[in-house]
Coordinates of C-alpha atoms in Angstrom, one line a residue:
X1 CA 18.6 -2.3 52.1
X2 CA 18.3 -5.1 49.1
X3 CA 16.7 -8.3 50.1
X4 CA 17.7 -11.3 48.5
X5 CA 14.2 -12.6 47.1
X6 CA 16.2 -16.2 45.8
X7 CA 14.1 -19.2 46.3
X8 CA 15.6 -22.8 47.7
X9 CA 14.2 -26.3 47.7
X10 CA 13.3 -27.9 51.4
X11 CA 16.9 -30.3 50.3
X12 CA 18.9 -26.8 49.6
X13 CA 17.8 -25.6 52.7
X14 CA 18.6 -28.8 54.9
X15 CA 22.2 -28.7 52.9
X16 CA 23.1 -25.1 54.0
X17 CA 22.2 -25.6 57.3
X18 CA 23.7 -29.4 57.6
X19 CA 20.4 -30.8 58.9
X20 CA 18.1 -33.4 57.2
X21 CA 15.1 -32.3 55.0
X22 CA 12.7 -33.6 57.9
X23 CA 14.2 -31.5 60.3
X24 CA 13.6 -28.5 57.9
X25 CA 9.9 -29.3 57.6
X26 CA 9.2 -29.8 61.6
X27 CA 10.6 -26.5 62.0
X28 CA 8.4 -25.4 59.7
X29 CA 5.4 -26.7 61.3
X30 CA 6.9 -25.1 64.8
X31 CA 7.2 -21.7 62.9
X32 CA 11.0 -21.4 63.5
X33 CA 11.0 -20.4 59.3
X34 CA 8.6 -19.7 57.2
X35 CA 7.9 -21.0 54.0
X36 CA 7.1 -18.4 50.4
X37 CA 5.8 -21.4 48.6
X38 CA 3.8 -24.2 50.5
X39 CA 3.8 -26.8 47.3
X40 CA 6.2 -27.2 46.2
X41 CA 7.8 -25.9 50.0
X42 CA 10.3 -23.5 49.3
X43 CA 11.8 -20.8 51.6
X44 CA 13.8 -17.4 50.9
X45 CA 17.7 -18.2 51.0
X46 CA 17.8 -14.9 53.1
X47 CA 15.1 -16.9 55.4
X48 CA 17.6 -20.0 55.4
X49 CA 20.7 -17.9 56.4
X50 CA 19.0 -16.0 59.4
X51 CA 17.5 -19.8 60.8
X52 CA 21.3 -20.7 60.5
X53 CA 22.6 -17.9 62.3
X54 CA 20.1 -18.7 65.2
X55 CA 20.9 -22.1 65.6
X56 CA 24.0 -21.6 67.5
X57 CA 22.2 -19.3 70.4
X58 CA 20.6 -20.7 73.4
X59 CA 17.3 -20.6 73.1
X60 CA 17.3 -22.5 69.7
X61 CA 20.7 -24.8 71.2
X62 CA 18.2 -27.5 72.2
X63 CA 16.2 -28.1 68.9
X64 CA 19.5 -28.3 67.0
X65 CA 20.4 -31.0 69.9
X66 CA 17.3 -33.1 69.4
X67 CA 16.2 -32.5 65.4
X68 CA 20.2 -32.6 64.0
X69 CA 21.2 -36.3 63.4
X70 CA 23.1 -35.5 60.1
X71 CA 25.6 -33.5 62.2
X72 CA 26.2 -36.2 64.8
X73 CA 29.3 -38.0 64.7
X74 CA 28.4 -40.8 67.6
X75 CA 27.7 -44.2 67.0
X76 CA 24.9 -46.4 67.8
X77 CA 24.8 -50.0 68.1
X78 CA 21.6 -51.0 66.6
X79 CA 20.7 -54.2 69.5
X80 CA 17.2 -55.4 67.3
X81 CA 20.2 -56.3 65.0
X82 CA 22.1 -58.4 66.8
X83 CA 21.2 -62.1 66.9
X84 CA 22.7 -62.7 70.8
X85 CA 24.4 -61.1 73.5
X86 CA 27.7 -62.3 73.0
X87 CA 27.7 -60.5 69.4
X88 CA 26.8 -57.8 71.2
X89 CA 29.7 -57.7 73.1
X90 CA 32.1 -58.7 70.6
X91 CA 30.6 -55.9 68.4
X92 CA 31.2 -53.5 70.9
X93 CA 35.0 -54.3 71.6
X94 CA 35.1 -54.2 68.2
X95 CA 33.8 -50.3 68.3
X96 CA 35.8 -49.6 70.8
X97 CA 39.2 -50.6 68.8
X98 CA 37.7 -48.8 65.6
X99 CA 38.0 -45.8 68.0
X100 CA 40.5 -45.6 70.0
X101 CA 43.0 -46.5 67.0
X102 CA 41.0 -44.8 64.5
X103 CA 41.0 -47.3 61.7
X104 CA 39.4 -46.8 58.3
X105 CA 35.8 -48.2 58.2
X106 CA 35.5 -50.0 55.3
X107 CA 39.3 -51.5 56.3
X108 CA 38.2 -52.7 59.4
X109 CA 35.0 -54.3 57.3
X110 CA 37.0 -56.0 54.7
X111 CA 38.9 -57.9 57.2
X112 CA 36.2 -58.6 59.1
X113 CA 34.4 -60.3 55.9
X114 CA 38.5 -62.1 54.8
X115 CA 38.1 -63.5 58.6
X116 CA 34.7 -64.8 58.3
X117 CA 35.4 -66.1 55.4
X118 CA 38.4 -68.1 57.0
X119 CA 36.3 -69.1 60.0
X120 CA 33.5 -70.8 57.2
X121 CA 36.6 -72.7 55.9
X122 CA 36.2 -71.0 52.6
X123 CA 40.3 -69.6 53.1
X124 CA 43.2 -70.8 54.3
X125 CA 45.7 -68.4 54.7
X126 CA 49.0 -68.6 53.7
X127 CA 52.4 -67.0 55.4
X128 CA 52.1 -63.6 55.5
X129 CA 52.6 -60.3 57.6
X130 CA 50.3 -58.2 55.7
X131 CA 46.6 -58.8 56.4
X132 CA 45.3 -56.9 53.5
X133 CA 47.7 -59.4 51.2
X134 CA 45.8 -62.1 49.1
X135 CA 48.8 -64.0 48.7
X136 CA 49.0 -66.7 46.1
X137 CA 49.8 -69.1 49.1
X138 CA 46.3 -68.5 49.9
X139 CA 44.0 -71.8 49.4
X140 CA 40.3 -70.7 48.4
X141 CA 37.7 -73.7 48.4
X142 CA 35.6 -71.8 45.5
X143 CA 36.8 -69.0 42.7
X144 CA 33.5 -66.9 43.2
X145 CA 34.6 -66.2 46.9
X146 CA 37.9 -65.3 45.8
X147 CA 36.9 -63.2 43.3
X148 CA 34.3 -61.2 45.4
X149 CA 37.1 -60.2 48.1
X150 CA 39.6 -60.1 45.8
X151 CA 37.4 -57.4 43.8
X152 CA 37.1 -55.6 47.0
X153 CA 40.4 -55.6 48.1
X154 CA 41.1 -53.9 44.9
X155 CA 39.1 -51.2 45.6
X156 CA 40.4 -50.1 49.3
X157 CA 43.1 -47.3 49.5
X158 CA 46.6 -48.4 50.7
X159 CA 47.5 -48.5 54.2
X160 CA 51.0 -47.0 55.5
X161 CA 52.9 -49.7 56.6
X162 CA 53.5 -48.2 60.3
X163 CA 49.3 -48.2 60.6
X164 CA 49.2 -52.0 59.7
X165 CA 50.0 -53.5 63.0
X166 CA 46.9 -52.1 64.2
X167 CA 44.8 -53.6 61.9
X168 CA 47.0 -57.2 62.0
X169 CA 46.1 -57.2 66.1
X170 CA 42.6 -56.6 65.2
X171 CA 42.4 -59.2 62.4
X172 CA 43.7 -62.0 65.0
X173 CA 41.0 -60.6 67.3
X174 CA 38.2 -61.1 65.3
X175 CA 35.4 -64.0 66.2
X176 CA 32.7 -63.2 63.5
X177 CA 30.5 -66.0 62.8
X178 CA 28.0 -66.6 59.5
X179 CA 23.9 -66.8 60.3
X180 CA 23.1 -63.4 61.7
X181 CA 24.6 -61.1 59.4
X182 CA 27.7 -59.9 61.4
X183 CA 29.4 -57.8 59.4
X184 CA 25.9 -56.0 58.9
X185 CA 25.9 -55.6 62.3
X186 CA 29.3 -54.5 62.5
X187 CA 28.6 -51.7 59.7
X188 CA 25.8 -50.7 61.3
X189 CA 27.8 -50.3 64.3
X190 CA 30.4 -47.9 63.0
X191 CA 28.4 -45.8 60.7
X192 CA 27.9 -42.3 62.0
X193 CA 24.3 -41.7 63.1
X194 CA 24.4 -38.5 61.1
X195 CA 25.4 -40.6 57.8
X196 CA 22.6 -43.3 58.8
X197 CA 19.8 -40.5 59.1
X198 CA 21.0 -39.0 55.8
X199 CA 20.8 -42.3 53.5
X200 CA 17.7 -43.3 55.6
X201 CA 19.2 -46.5 55.9
X202 CA 18.2 -48.5 59.1
X203 CA 18.8 -52.3 58.7
X204 CA 15.6 -54.8 59.7
X205 CA 15.9 -57.0 62.4
X206 CA 15.7 -60.8 61.9
X207 CA 12.3 -61.4 63.3
X208 CA 10.6 -58.6 61.5
X209 CA 12.0 -59.8 57.9
X210 CA 11.0 -63.6 59.1
X211 CA 7.5 -62.8 59.9
X212 CA 7.1 -60.8 56.3
X213 CA 8.2 -63.6 54.6
X214 CA 6.1 -66.2 56.5
X215 CA 3.3 -64.1 55.4
X216 CA 3.9 -64.6 51.9
X217 CA 2.0 -67.6 50.1
X218 CA 1.9 -69.0 46.7
X219 CA 4.7 -70.0 44.2
X220 CA 7.5 -68.1 44.7
X221 CA 10.2 -68.7 42.3
X222 CA 12.1 -65.3 41.9
X223 CA 12.7 -62.5 44.7
X224 CA 14.2 -58.9 44.5
X225 CA 14.9 -56.4 47.1
X226 CA 15.6 -53.2 45.1
X227 CA 17.3 -51.7 48.4
X228 CA 18.7 -55.2 49.7
X229 CA 21.6 -53.2 52.3
X230 CA 23.8 -56.3 53.2
X231 CA 21.2 -59.2 52.2
X232 CA 19.0 -59.7 55.1
X233 CA 16.0 -60.6 52.6
X234 CA 18.2 -62.3 50.8
X235 CA 19.2 -65.0 52.6
X236 CA 16.1 -65.6 54.8
X237 CA 14.2 -65.4 51.3
X238 CA 16.7 -68.5 50.1
X239 CA 15.9 -70.4 53.1
X240 CA 12.3 -69.7 53.1
X241 CA 11.0 -70.4 49.5
X242 CA 14.0 -73.0 48.9
X243 CA 15.5 -70.6 45.6
X244 CA 18.5 -71.4 44.1
X245 CA 20.8 -68.6 44.2
X246 CA 20.2 -67.5 40.1
X247 CA 16.5 -66.4 41.3
X248 CA 17.4 -63.9 44.2
X249 CA 18.3 -60.4 42.9
X250 CA 19.7 -57.7 45.1
X251 CA 20.2 -54.0 44.3
X252 CA 21.4 -51.3 46.2
X253 CA 23.3 -47.7 45.9
X254 CA 25.7 -48.2 49.2
X255 CA 29.0 -49.9 47.6
X256 CA 30.0 -51.0 51.0
X257 CA 26.4 -52.8 51.5
X258 CA 26.8 -54.6 48.2
X259 CA 30.2 -56.0 48.8
X260 CA 28.9 -57.2 52.4
X261 CA 25.7 -58.6 50.7
X262 CA 27.4 -60.7 48.0
X263 CA 29.6 -62.4 50.7
X264 CA 26.3 -63.1 52.7
X265 CA 24.6 -64.7 50.0
X266 CA 27.8 -66.9 48.8
X267 CA 28.0 -68.1 52.7
X268 CA 24.1 -69.5 52.5
X269 CA 25.2 -71.2 49.5
X270 CA 28.2 -72.8 50.5
X271 CA 28.4 -75.4 48.3
X272 CA 27.2 -73.9 45.2
X273 CA 29.3 -72.2 42.4
X274 CA 27.9 -68.8 41.3
X275 CA 28.2 -65.2 41.0
X276 CA 25.7 -63.1 43.1
X277 CA 22.7 -61.2 41.7
X278 CA 23.6 -58.2 43.5
X279 CA 24.5 -54.9 42.1
X280 CA 25.4 -51.4 43.5
X281 CA 22.9 -49.3 41.5
X282 CA 20.2 -46.9 42.2
X283 CA 17.3 -48.8 41.7
X284 CA 14.9 -45.3 41.4
X285 CA 17.0 -44.3 38.2
X286 CA 18.9 -47.0 37.0
X287 CA 17.2 -50.2 37.6
X288 CA 14.6 -51.4 34.4
X289 CA 14.5 -48.1 33.7
X290 CA 13.3 -48.8 30.2
X291 CA 16.2 -47.4 28.4
X292 CA 17.6 -49.3 25.2
X293 CA 20.8 -50.8 26.9
X294 CA 19.4 -51.3 30.6
X295 CA 19.9 -55.3 31.1
X296 CA 17.3 -55.0 33.9
X297 CA 14.8 -54.5 31.8
X298 CA 13.8 -58.2 31.4
X299 CA 12.5 -58.3 34.7
X300 CA 9.9 -55.7 34.5
X301 CA 6.6 -57.9 35.3
X302 CA 8.5 -60.8 36.2
X303 CA 9.5 -60.9 39.8
X304 CA 7.2 -63.3 42.0
X305 CA 8.1 -61.4 45.4
X306 CA 9.6 -58.0 46.6
X307 CA 10.5 -57.4 50.4
X308 CA 12.3 -54.9 51.5
X309 CA 12.7 -52.1 54.3
X310 CA 13.1 -49.3 51.8
X311 CA 15.0 -45.6 52.6
X312 CA 12.8 -42.9 53.8
X313 CA 13.2 -39.1 53.1
X314 CA 13.0 -37.3 50.4
X315 CA 15.1 -38.2 47.1
X316 CA 18.3 -36.9 47.1
X317 CA 19.4 -33.1 45.5
X318 CA 15.6 -32.9 44.8
X319 CA 16.4 -34.5 41.7
X320 CA 13.2 -37.0 41.0
X321 CA 14.2 -39.6 38.2
X322 CA 11.7 -38.7 35.0
X323 CA 9.7 -41.9 35.3
X324 CA 8.1 -40.7 38.8
X325 CA 8.0 -37.4 37.6
X326 CA 4.5 -36.4 37.8
X327 CA 3.8 -39.2 39.2
X328 CA 5.6 -39.4 42.7
X329 CA 5.0 -35.7 43.5
X330 CA 5.8 -35.6 47.8
X331 CA 9.4 -36.6 45.8
X332 CA 9.3 -39.1 49.1
X333 CA 11.8 -42.1 48.5
X334 CA 10.0 -44.8 49.6
X335 CA 6.9 -43.6 47.6
X336 CA 9.0 -44.5 44.2
X337 CA 10.5 -47.4 45.7
X338 CA 7.0 -48.7 45.5
X339 CA 6.1 -47.8 42.8
X340 CA 9.0 -49.1 41.2
X341 CA 8.4 -52.9 43.0
X342 CA 4.6 -52.7 41.7
X343 CA 5.7 -52.2 38.3
X344 CA 8.4 -55.0 38.6
X345 CA 6.2 -57.7 39.8
X346 CA 4.2 -60.0 37.4
X347 CA 0.5 -60.6 37.9
X348 CA -0.3 -61.6 41.2
X349 CA 3.0 -61.2 42.6
X350 CA 3.8 -60.8 46.4
X351 CA 4.6 -57.6 48.0
X352 CA 6.3 -56.5 51.5
X353 CA 7.1 -53.2 52.3
X354 CA 8.5 -51.6 55.5
X355 CA 6.8 -47.6 56.2
X356 CA 6.5 -45.1 58.6
X357 CA 2.9 -45.1 59.7
X358 CA 2.4 -41.8 58.2
X359 CA 1.5 -43.3 54.8
X360 CA -1.8 -44.0 55.8
X361 CA -2.9 -40.7 56.5
X362 CA -0.9 -37.8 56.0
X363 CA -2.1 -36.1 52.9
X364 CA 1.5 -35.6 51.3
X365 CA 1.3 -39.0 50.6
X366 CA -1.7 -39.4 48.5
X367 CA -0.4 -40.3 45.7
X368 CA 1.6 -43.1 46.5
X369 CA -2.1 -44.3 48.2
X370 CA -3.8 -43.9 45.1
X371 CA -1.3 -46.3 43.2
X372 CA -1.4 -48.8 45.9
X373 CA -5.0 -48.4 45.9
X374 CA -5.7 -49.1 42.4
X375 CA -2.8 -51.5 41.4
X376 CA -2.1 -53.6 44.8
X377 CA -4.7 -56.0 46.7
X378 CA -4.1 -55.4 49.9
X379 CA -3.8 -58.3 51.8
X380 CA -2.7 -56.8 55.6
X381 CA -1.2 -53.4 57.1
X382 CA 0.6 -54.7 60.7
X383 CA 1.5 -52.2 63.0
X384 CA 4.9 -52.6 64.3
X385 CA 5.6 -49.5 66.6
X386 CA 8.9 -48.4 67.1
X387 CA 11.3 -50.7 66.1
X388 CA 14.9 -49.3 64.9
X389 CA 17.2 -47.8 67.7
X390 CA 17.4 -44.1 67.4
X391 CA 14.4 -43.3 65.4
X392 CA 11.1 -42.1 66.7
X393 CA 9.1 -42.9 63.6
X394 CA 6.3 -45.8 64.4
X395 CA 6.2 -48.1 61.9
X396 CA 4.3 -50.6 59.6
X397 CA 4.2 -53.4 57.0
X398 CA 2.0 -53.1 54.3
X399 CA 1.4 -56.5 52.7
X400 CA -0.6 -56.9 49.1
X401 CA -0.3 -58.6 45.5
X402 CA -0.2 -57.0 42.1
X403 CA -3.6 -56.7 40.7
X404 CA -6.7 -55.3 41.7
X405 CA -10.0 -53.7 39.9
X406 CA -9.4 -49.9 40.7
X407 CA -12.1 -48.2 43.0
X408 CA -13.8 -45.4 41.6
X409 CA -15.2 -42.1 43.1
X410 CA -14.0 -39.7 45.9
X411 CA -16.9 -41.4 48.1
X412 CA -15.1 -44.7 47.9
X413 CA -11.9 -43.2 48.6
X414 CA -13.5 -41.4 51.7
X415 CA -14.8 -44.5 53.1
X416 CA -11.7 -46.5 52.6
X417 CA -11.2 -48.3 55.9
X418 CA -8.2 -51.3 55.9
X419 CA -7.8 -54.0 58.5
X420 CA -5.0 -53.6 61.0
X421 CA -3.0 -56.2 62.7
X422 CA -0.8 -54.8 65.8
X423 CA 1.7 -56.1 67.7
X424 CA 0.3 -54.1 70.4
X425 CA -3.1 -52.9 72.2
X426 CA -3.6 -50.9 68.9
X427 CA -5.7 -52.8 67.1
X428 CA -9.1 -53.0 64.6
X429 CA -9.2 -50.8 61.5
X430 CA -7.2 -47.3 60.2
X431 CA -9.1 -45.0 57.6
X432 CA -7.1 -43.6 54.6
X433 CA -7.5 -39.8 54.4
X434 CA -9.2 -39.0 50.7
X435 CA -7.1 -38.3 47.5
X436 CA -7.7 -34.5 47.5

């Protein structure tokens, strides 16, 4: 019998089975699959295929059901992100119509944005029987708003005429309102659990964002969120620091989220004519990457404050951007976002990140801990517990400022203790694992 000796990475194994990389790592710890190499973690392709064949059996069924979020097509309404009960009830009704009428998610979100703009007085609609038609008879208050929604409309696939009645009825039913990121909540509610798990994308509740910004002090005239989602941090930073729209920067690789974030920021500055500095790109490989024609290079070392809730999980396709090769050996996405953000800050610039609690002690994350302790003056670490619906991992908020005299020596690393603030009964200090 010939044995297939081909080795595959964690990400490749996860793709073969249809689960997340984190699930593969957990199954490895539980002994369901044995690695051929521990660092970097890899497996024989035959072993992965044998594991895949076992998943359908009764003995493995419960594990598969519990762990495999990527395969999930259900939806979760993130209650922590909602503003009030009436908003939740309205979203639930929209989601029910979305499912029963088999609507397209981006078309639904586009109409919700259009309806929101109409509700907020940005648009007066002309006579039309097609809700997707941006008629020349429509009246717009601001050109940038018209441009943003027209660009979104042009990117949509055409709807068959017999389907349009479903969307007309929904448009008249929609009752969105600005202020609580209605569009972001709707987007999160219609996204499948599997999609959110695969992207590591769970949006941050307003109270967590507000608390993070309240703890940022000093002169702040520029703000950046490198993984801005639908723009919650951008909007609240404008209110907290009194920023002008041209001083707020947001980047995300999710096109739909970027479109929503642009609408949200335009509504935050209702009487200003501007084009939001919010762009769809991969911040880890495309933002300020140092290449000759990269327009965002000018932001390196210039930002006063960066606050965000970055994606978690191994970098997609295991292709670590070259600027992090050898520096972030774990391949962890949030570690790379941290390293990138430190680089973007001016000396003394403020930093606030939502992170899994495991960053404090797990040896795998020694690489990013070393970067933090060498380049950042940590001001506060707060334990926040479980904050996201459907996510069991406890989280922390790490706050600090760029610029810190490096600590030296293994003994100093071993004795490093960080004060902890907590929303629960847990308080005191936490010891960071030695960087070995």
